CSV table of C-alpha atoms in Angstrom, one decimal:
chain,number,residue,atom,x,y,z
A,70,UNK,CA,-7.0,-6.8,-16.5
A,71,UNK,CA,-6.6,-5.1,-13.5
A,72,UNK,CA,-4.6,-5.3,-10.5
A,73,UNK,CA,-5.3,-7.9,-7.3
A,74,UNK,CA,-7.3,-7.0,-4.7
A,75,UNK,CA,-9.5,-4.0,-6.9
A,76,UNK,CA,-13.0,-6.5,-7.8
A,77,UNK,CA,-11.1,-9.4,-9.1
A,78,UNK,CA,-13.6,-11.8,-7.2
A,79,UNK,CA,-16.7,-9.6,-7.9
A,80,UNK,CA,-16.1,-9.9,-11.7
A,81,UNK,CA,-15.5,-14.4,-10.8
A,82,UNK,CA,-18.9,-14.2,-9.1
A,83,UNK,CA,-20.2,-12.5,-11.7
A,84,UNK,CA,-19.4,-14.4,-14.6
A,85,UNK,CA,-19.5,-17.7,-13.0
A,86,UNK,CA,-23.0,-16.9,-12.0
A,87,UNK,CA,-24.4,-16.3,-15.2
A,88,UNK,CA,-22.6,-19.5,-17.0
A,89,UNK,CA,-19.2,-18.5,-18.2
A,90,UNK,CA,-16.5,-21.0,-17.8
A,91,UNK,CA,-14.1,-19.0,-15.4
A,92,UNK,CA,-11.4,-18.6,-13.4
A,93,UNK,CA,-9.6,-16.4,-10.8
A,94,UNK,CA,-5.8,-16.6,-9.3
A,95,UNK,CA,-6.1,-20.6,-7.7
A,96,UNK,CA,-10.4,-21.0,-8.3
A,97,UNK,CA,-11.2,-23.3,-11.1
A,98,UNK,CA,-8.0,-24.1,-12.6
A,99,UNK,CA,-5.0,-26.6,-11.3
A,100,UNK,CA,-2.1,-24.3,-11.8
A,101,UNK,CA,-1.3,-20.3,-11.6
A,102,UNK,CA,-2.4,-19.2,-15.1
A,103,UNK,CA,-0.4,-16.4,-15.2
A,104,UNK,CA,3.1,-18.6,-14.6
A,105,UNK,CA,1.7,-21.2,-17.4
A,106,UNK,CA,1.3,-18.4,-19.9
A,107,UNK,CA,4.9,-16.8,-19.0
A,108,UNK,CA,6.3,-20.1,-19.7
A,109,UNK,CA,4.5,-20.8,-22.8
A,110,UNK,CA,5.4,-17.6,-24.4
A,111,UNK,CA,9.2,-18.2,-23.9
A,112,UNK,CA,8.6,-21.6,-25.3
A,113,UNK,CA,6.7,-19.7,-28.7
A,114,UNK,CA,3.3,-21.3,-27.3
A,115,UNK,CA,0.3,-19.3,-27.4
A,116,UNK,CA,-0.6,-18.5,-24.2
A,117,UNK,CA,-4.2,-18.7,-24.2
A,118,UNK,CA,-4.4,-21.9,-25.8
A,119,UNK,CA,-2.1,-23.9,-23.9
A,120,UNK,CA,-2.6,-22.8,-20.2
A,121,UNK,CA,-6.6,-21.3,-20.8
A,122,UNK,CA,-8.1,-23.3,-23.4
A,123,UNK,CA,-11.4,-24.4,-21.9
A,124,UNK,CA,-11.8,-20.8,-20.3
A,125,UNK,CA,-14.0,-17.4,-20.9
A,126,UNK,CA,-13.5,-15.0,-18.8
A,127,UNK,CA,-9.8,-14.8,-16.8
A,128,UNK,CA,-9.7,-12.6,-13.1
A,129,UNK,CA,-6.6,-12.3,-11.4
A,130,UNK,CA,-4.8,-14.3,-13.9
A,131,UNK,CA,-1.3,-12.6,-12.0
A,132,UNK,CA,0.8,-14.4,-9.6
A,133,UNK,CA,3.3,-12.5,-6.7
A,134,UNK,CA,4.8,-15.1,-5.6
A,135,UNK,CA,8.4,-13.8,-4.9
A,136,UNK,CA,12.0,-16.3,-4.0
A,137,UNK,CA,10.9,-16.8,-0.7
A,138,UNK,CA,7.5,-17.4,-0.6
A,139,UNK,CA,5.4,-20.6,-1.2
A,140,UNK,CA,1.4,-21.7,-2.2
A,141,UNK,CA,0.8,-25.1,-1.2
A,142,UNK,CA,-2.3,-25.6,-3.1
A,143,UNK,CA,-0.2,-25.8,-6.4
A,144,UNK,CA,2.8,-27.3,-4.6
A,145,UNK,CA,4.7,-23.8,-5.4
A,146,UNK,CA,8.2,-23.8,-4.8
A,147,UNK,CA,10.0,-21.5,-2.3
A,148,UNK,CA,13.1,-21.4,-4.0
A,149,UNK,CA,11.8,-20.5,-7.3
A,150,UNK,CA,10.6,-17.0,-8.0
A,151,UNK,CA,6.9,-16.8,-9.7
A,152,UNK,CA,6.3,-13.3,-10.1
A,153,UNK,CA,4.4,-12.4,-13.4
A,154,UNK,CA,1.7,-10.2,-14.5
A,155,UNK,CA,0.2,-11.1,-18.0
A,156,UNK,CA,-1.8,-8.1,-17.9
A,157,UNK,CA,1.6,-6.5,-17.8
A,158,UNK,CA,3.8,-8.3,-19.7
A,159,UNK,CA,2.0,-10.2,-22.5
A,160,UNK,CA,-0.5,-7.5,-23.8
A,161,UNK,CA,1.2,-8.0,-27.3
A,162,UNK,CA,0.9,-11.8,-27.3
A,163,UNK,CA,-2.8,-11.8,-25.8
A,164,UNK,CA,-4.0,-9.4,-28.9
A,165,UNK,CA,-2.0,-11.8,-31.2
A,166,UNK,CA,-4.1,-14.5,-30.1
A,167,UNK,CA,-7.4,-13.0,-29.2
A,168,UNK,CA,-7.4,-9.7,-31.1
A,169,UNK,CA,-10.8,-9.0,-30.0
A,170,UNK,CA,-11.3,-10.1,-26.4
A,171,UNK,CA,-13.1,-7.7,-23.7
A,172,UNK,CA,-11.1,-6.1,-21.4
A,173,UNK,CA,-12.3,-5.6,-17.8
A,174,UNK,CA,-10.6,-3.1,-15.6
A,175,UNK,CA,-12.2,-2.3,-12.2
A,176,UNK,CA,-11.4,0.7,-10.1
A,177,UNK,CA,-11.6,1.7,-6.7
A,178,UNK,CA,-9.8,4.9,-5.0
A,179,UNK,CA,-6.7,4.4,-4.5
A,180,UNK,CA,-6.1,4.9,-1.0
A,181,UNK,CA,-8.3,2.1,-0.5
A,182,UNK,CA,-6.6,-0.1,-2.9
A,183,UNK,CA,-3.6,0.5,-1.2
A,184,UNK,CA,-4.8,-0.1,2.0
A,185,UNK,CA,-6.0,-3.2,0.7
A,186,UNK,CA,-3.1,-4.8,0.0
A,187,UNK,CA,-1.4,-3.8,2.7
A,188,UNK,CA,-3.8,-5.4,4.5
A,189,UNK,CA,-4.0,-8.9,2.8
A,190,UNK,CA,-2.0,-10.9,4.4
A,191,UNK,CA,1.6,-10.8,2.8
A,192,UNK,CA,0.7,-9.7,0.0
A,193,UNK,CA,2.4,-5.8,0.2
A,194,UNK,CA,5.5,-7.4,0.7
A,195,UNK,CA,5.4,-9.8,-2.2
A,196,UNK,CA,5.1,-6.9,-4.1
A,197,UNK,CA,7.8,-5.5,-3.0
A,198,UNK,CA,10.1,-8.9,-3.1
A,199,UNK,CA,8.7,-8.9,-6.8
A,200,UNK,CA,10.2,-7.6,-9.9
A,201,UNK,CA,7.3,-5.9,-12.4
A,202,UNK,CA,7.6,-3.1,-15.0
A,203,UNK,CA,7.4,0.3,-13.4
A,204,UNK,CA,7.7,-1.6,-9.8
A,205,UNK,CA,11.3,-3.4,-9.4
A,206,UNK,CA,12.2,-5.4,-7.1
A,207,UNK,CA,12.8,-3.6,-3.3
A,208,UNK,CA,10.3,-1.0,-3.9
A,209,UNK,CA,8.4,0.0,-2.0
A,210,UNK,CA,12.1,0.2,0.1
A,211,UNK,CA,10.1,0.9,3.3
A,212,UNK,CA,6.4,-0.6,4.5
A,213,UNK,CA,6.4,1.9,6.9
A,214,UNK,CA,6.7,4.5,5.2
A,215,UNK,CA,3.1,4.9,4.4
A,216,UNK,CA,3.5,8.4,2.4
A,217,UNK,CA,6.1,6.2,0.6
A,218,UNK,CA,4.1,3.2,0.0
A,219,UNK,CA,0.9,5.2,-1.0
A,220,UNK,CA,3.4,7.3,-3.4
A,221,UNK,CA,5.0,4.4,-5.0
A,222,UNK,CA,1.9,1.9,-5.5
A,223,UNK,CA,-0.1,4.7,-7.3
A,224,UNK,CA,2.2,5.0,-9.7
A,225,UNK,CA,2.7,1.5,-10.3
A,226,UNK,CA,-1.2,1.5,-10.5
A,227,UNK,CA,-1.6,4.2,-12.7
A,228,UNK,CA,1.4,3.7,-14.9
A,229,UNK,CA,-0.6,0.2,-15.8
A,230,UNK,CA,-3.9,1.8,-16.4
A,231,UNK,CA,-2.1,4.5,-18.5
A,232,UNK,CA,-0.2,1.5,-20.6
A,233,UNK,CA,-3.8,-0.8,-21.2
A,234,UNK,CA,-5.5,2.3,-22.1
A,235,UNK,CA,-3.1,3.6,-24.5
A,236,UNK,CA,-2.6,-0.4,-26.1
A,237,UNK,CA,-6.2,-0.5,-26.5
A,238,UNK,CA,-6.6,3.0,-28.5
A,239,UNK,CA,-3.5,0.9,-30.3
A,240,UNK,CA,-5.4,-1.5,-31.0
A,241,UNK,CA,-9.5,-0.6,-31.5
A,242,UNK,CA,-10.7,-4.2,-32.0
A,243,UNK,CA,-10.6,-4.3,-27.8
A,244,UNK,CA,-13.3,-3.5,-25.7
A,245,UNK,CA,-11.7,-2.5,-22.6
A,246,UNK,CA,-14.8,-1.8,-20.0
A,247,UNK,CA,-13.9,0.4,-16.9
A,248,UNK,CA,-16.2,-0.1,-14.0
A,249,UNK,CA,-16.4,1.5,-10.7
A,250,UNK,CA,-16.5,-1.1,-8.1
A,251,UNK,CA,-18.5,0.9,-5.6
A,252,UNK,CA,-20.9,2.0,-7.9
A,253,UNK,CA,-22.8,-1.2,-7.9
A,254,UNK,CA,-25.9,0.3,-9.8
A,255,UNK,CA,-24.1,1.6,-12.9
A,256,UNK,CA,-21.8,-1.5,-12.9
A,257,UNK,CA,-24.3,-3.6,-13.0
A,258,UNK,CA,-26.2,-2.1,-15.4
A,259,UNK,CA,-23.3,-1.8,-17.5
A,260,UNK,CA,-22.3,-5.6,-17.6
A,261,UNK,CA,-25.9,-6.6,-17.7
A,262,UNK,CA,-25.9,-5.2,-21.1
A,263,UNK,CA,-22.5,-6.3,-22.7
A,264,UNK,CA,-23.0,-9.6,-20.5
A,265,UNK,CA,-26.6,-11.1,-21.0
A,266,UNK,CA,-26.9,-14.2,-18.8
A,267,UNK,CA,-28.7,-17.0,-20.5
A,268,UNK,CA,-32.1,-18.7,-19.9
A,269,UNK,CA,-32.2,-20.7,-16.2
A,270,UNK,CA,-29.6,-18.5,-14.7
A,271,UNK,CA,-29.8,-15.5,-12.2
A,272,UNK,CA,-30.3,-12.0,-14.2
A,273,UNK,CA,-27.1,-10.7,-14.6
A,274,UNK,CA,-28.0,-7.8,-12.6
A,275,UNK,CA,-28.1,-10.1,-9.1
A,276,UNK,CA,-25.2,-11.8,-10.4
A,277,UNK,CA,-23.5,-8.3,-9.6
A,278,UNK,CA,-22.1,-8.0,-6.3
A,279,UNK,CA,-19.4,-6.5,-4.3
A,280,UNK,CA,-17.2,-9.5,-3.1
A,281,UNK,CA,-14.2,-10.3,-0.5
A,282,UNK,CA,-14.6,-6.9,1.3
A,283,UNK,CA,-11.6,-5.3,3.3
A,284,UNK,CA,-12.3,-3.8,5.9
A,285,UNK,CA,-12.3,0.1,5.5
A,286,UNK,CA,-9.4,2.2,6.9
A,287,UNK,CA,-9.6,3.9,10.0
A,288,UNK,CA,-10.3,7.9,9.6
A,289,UNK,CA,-8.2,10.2,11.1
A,290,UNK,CA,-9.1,12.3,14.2
């Protein structure tokens, strides 16, 4: 439930390896889950059922994908804008449907988050092309800017972790599970316990591992 580029393939790894069917942004599905579900919900479908029906465990279920910009494995259009966060946007209709699914929300400081993203590709100026609660659309209004970028992403970041927390106090039959990505010893422990893996897989304690790395940023002198 958390944002890209903050363990969403560390929690895939994870729960792939110890047997649960799953999925993350374009791995194991044939279309962006996170588009599906927007389009199901304005058509009064459930979401889960129509676009994740054979799955367990969602990661990166988002897509920033702004007017503009394309992703050939799913033949994704240019000239059609496929920005959507369910995590976001569809909290109300995901509780409706699976009132009492685990959340998962990884952290990681946030000036590495940032420089994540920046750092991935396009991906900081999808963001920006996109249009997502508490982030519109030409914001940040300059790259860089780095004050302004750091300034402007933490709050989107924060403002999302402020909104799952307070939906899931809302709404007690959630587990929502807050792990720190570097701390690989607690979080494994922790997810070895909610998340047993079953007889002829790895423990679930090697299936946790830090994955798709960015490189650090550089300190100042």
């Amino acid at each position: 439930m958390g944002m890209p580029k903050c363990g969403s393939s560390t929690l895939f790894e994870f729960f792939d390896c110890i047997g649960f069917a799953s999925t993350h942004w374009d791995l194991n599905t044939n279309d962006f889950e996170g588009m599906c579900m927007r389009d199901a919900v304005n058509a009064g479908l459930p979401p889960l059922a129509t676009c994740a029906k054979q799955v367990d465990a969602l990661m990166q279920f988002d897509v920033e994908l702004p007017f503009g910009h394309k992703f050939p494995k799913f033949k994704s259009n240019s000239h059609r804008n496929e920005c959507f966060f369910p995590q976001l946007s569809l909290l109300d209709e995901l509780h409706e449907e699976a009132p009492n699914a685990t959340f998962v929300l990884n952290f990681r400081p946030i000036n590495d988050w940032i420089h994540s993203i920046v750092g991935w590709s396009d991906m900081m100026h999808r963001f920006r092309d996109c249009d997502l609660p508490n982030l519109p659309r030409g914001q940040p209004t300059n790259l860089t800017d780095k004050d302004g970028v750091r300034e402007t992403m933490a709050l989107f970041f924060c403002s999302h972790v402020l909104h799952l927390r307070t939906f899931v106090e809302s709404h007690p039959s959630h587990a929502l599970i807050e792990l720190d990505l570097y701390d690989t010893e607690v979080s494994s422990l922790v997810m070895s316990a909610l998340f047993p893996s079953p007889p002829g897989k790895l423990s679930s304690s090697e299936c946790w591992k830090h994955k798709n790395k960015s490189k650090p940023p550089k300190k100042k002198v």
